[in-house]
CSV table of C-alpha atoms in Angstrom, one decimal:
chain,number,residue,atom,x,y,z
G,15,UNK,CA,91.5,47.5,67.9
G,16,UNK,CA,89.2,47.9,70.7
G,17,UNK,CA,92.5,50.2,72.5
G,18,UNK,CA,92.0,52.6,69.0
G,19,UNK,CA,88.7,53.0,68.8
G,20,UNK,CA,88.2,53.9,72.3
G,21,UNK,CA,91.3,56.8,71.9
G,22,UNK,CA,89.0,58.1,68.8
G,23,UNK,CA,86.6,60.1,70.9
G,24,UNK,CA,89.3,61.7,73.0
G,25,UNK,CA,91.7,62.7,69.7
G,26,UNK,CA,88.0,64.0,68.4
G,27,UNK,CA,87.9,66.4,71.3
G,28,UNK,CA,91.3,67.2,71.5
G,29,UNK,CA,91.1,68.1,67.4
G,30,UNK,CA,88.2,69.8,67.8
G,31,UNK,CA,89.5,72.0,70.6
G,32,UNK,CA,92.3,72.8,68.4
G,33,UNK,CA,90.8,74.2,65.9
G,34,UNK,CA,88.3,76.0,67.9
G,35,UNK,CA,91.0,77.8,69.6
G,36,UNK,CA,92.7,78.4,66.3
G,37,UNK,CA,89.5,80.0,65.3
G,38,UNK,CA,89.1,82.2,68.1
G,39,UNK,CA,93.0,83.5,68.0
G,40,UNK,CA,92.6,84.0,64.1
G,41,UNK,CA,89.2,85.8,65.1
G,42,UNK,CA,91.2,87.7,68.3
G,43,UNK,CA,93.8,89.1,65.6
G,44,UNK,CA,91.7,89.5,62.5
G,45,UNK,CA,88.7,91.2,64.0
G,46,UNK,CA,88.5,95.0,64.7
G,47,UNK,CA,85.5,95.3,67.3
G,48,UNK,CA,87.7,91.9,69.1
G,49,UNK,CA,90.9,94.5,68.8
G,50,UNK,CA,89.2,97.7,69.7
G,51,UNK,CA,88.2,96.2,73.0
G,52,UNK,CA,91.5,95.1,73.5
G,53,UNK,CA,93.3,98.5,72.8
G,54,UNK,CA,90.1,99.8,75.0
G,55,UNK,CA,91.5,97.4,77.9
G,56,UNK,CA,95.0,98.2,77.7
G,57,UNK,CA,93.5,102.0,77.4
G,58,UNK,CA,91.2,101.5,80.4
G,59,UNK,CA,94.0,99.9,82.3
G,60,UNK,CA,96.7,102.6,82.1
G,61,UNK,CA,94.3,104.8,82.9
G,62,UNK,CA,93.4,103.4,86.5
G,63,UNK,CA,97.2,103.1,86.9
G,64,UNK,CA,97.8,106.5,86.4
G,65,UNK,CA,94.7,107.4,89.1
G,66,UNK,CA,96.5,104.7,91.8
G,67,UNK,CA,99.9,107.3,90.9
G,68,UNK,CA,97.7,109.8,91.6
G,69,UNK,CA,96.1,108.6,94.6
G,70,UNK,CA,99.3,107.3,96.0
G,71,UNK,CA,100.8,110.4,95.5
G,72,UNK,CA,98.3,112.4,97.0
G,73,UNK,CA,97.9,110.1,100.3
G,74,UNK,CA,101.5,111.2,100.7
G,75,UNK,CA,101.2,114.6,101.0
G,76,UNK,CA,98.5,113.9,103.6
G,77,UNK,CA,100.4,111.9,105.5
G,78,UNK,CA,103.8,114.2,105.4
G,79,UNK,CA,105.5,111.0,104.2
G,80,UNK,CA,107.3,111.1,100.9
G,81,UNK,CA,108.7,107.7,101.6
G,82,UNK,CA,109.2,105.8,98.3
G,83,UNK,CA,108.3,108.9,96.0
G,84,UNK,CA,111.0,108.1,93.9
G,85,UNK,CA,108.2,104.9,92.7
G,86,UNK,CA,105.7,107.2,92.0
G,87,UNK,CA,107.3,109.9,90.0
G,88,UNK,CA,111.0,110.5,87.4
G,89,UNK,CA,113.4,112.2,89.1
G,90,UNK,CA,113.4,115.3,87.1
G,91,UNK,CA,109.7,116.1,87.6
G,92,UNK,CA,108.5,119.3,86.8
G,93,UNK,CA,105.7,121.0,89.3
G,94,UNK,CA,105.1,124.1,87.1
G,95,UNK,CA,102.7,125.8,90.3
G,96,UNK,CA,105.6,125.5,92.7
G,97,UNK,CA,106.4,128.3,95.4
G,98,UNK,CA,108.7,130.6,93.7
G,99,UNK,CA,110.6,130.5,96.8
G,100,UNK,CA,111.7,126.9,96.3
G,101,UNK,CA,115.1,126.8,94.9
G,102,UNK,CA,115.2,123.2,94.3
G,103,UNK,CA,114.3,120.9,91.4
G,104,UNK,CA,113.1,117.6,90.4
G,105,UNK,CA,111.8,115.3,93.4
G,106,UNK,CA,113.2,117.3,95.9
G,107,UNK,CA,111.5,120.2,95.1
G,108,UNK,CA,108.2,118.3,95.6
G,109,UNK,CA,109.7,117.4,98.9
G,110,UNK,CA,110.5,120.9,100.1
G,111,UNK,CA,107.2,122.0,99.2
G,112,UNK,CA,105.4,119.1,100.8
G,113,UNK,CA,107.7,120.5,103.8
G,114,UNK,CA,106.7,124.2,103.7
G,115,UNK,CA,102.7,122.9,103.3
G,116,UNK,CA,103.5,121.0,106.4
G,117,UNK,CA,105.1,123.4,108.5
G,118,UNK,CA,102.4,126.1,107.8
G,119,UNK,CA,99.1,124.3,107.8
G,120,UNK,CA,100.5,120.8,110.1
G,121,UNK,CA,96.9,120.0,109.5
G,122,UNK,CA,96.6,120.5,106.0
G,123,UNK,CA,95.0,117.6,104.1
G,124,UNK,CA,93.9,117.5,100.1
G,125,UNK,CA,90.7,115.3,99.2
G,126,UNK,CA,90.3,114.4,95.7
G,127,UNK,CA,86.7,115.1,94.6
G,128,UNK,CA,86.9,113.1,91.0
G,129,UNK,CA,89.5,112.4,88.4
G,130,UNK,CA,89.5,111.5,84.7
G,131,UNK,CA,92.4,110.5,82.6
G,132,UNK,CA,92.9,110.9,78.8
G,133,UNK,CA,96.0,109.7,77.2
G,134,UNK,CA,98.8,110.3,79.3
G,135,UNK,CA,97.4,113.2,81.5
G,136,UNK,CA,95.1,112.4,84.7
G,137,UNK,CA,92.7,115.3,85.4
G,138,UNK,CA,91.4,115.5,89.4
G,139,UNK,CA,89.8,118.4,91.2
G,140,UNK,CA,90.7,118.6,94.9
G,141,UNK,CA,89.6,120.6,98.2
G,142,UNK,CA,92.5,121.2,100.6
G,143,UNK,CA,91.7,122.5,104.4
G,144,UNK,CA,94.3,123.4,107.4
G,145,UNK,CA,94.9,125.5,110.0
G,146,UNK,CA,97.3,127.9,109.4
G,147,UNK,CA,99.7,127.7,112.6
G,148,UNK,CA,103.0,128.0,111.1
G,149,UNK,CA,105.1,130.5,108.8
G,150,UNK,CA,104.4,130.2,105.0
G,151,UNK,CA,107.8,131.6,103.7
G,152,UNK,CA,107.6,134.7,105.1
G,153,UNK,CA,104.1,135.5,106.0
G,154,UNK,CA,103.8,134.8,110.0
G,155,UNK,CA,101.3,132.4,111.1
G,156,UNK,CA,97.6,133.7,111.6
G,157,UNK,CA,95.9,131.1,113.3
G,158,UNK,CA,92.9,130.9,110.7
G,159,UNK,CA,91.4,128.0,108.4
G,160,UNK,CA,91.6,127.9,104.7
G,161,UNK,CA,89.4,126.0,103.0
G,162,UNK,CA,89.8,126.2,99.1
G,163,UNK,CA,89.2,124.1,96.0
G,164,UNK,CA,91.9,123.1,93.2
G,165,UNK,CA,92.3,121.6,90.0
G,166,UNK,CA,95.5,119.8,88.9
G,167,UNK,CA,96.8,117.7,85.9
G,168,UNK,CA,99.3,115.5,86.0
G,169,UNK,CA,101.4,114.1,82.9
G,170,UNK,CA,102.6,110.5,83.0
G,171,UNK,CA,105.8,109.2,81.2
G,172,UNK,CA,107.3,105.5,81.8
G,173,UNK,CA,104.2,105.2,84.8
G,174,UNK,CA,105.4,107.7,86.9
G,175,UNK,CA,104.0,111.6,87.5
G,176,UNK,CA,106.9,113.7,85.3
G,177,UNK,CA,104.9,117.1,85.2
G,178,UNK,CA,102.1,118.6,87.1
G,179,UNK,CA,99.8,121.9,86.6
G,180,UNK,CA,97.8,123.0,89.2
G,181,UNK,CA,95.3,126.1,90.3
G,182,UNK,CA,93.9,126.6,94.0
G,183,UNK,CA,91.9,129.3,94.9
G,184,UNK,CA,95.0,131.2,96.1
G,185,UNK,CA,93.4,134.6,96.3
G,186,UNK,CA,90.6,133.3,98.6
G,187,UNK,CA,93.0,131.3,100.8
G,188,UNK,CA,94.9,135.0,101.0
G,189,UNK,CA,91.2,136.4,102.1
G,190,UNK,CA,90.6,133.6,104.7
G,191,UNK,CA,94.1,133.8,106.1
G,192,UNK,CA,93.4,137.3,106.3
G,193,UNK,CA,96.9,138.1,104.3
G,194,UNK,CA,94.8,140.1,101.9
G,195,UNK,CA,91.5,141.8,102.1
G,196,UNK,CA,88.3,141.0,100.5
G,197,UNK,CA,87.5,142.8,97.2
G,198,UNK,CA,85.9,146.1,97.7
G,199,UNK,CA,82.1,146.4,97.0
G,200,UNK,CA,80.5,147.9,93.6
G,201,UNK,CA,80.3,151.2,94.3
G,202,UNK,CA,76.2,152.2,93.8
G,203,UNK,CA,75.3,154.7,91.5
């Protein structure tokens, strides 16, 4: 007798943690403030994946290393700003551009300024610098700095880049190479 009675506080405890946890699954699923912050966590953590993509992606190109790429992006990506004189597609495209950036600006690095994500798209604003001391296609080496700002988008699909949309200030860059010439001033009147 003495044996039960001294195994009743222990089954108390043990019921009681039961039940509690019971209530707080039943709570977990039944609640909508318990499952909004849930889908907000699952939100909140795709999203910092997709920046890490990002990131990793973009410590590539400034390292001239596309070394396990094929982990950070589908094989048919899409790059819809690529140089029209690429031929290729898919990841090797991003590898032959990556190349021609390279072998123009060897210097050329990208520094992501900020970056949001919405959905399946990660937005991030960059400013790229180098030294132009190789051929770009075929526009001979000049020896000058560019020193621009961007905006790109990339879209995700199975956590990997599949499409990317970009904009640099290509005009300036053209000015600062000295491959084009400023805009004329307003005439005066």
């Amino acid at each position: 007798m003495h044996a039960l009675l001294s195994t009743l506080p222990i089954a108390g405890i043990l019921l009681f943690a039961a039940c509690e946890n019971a209530e707080h699954e039943k709570a977990e699923h039944h609640d909508p403030m318990n499952a909004m912050h849930a889908e907000m966590m699952k939100t909140d953590s795709a999203a910092k994946a997709q920046e890490a993509m990002v990131t990793a992606i973009n410590d590539r190109f400034n390292s001239n290393n596309m070394e396990g790429i094929e982990d950070l992006m589908t094989a048919d990506v899409v790059d819809h700003q690529m140089d029209p004189s690429i031929k290729t597609t898919g990841i090797q495209s991003i590898k032959d551009l990556l190349n021609m950036y390279h072998t123009a600006f060897p210097d050329v690095k990208q520094e992501i300024l900020g970056m949001a994500t919405k959905g399946d798209r990660t937005y991030f604003q960059i400013h790229m610098t180098g030294t132009n001391t190789g051929a770009w296609g075929d526009m001979p080496a000049t020896g000058k700095v560019m020193d621009v700002m961007g905006c790109d988008v990339m879209r995700f699909e199975n956590g990997k880049a599949a499409e990317h949309w970009g904009y640099t200030e290509e005009a300036k860059m053209m000015m600062q190479l000295g491959l084009m010439p400023p805009p004329a001033a307003p005439k005066k009147k």
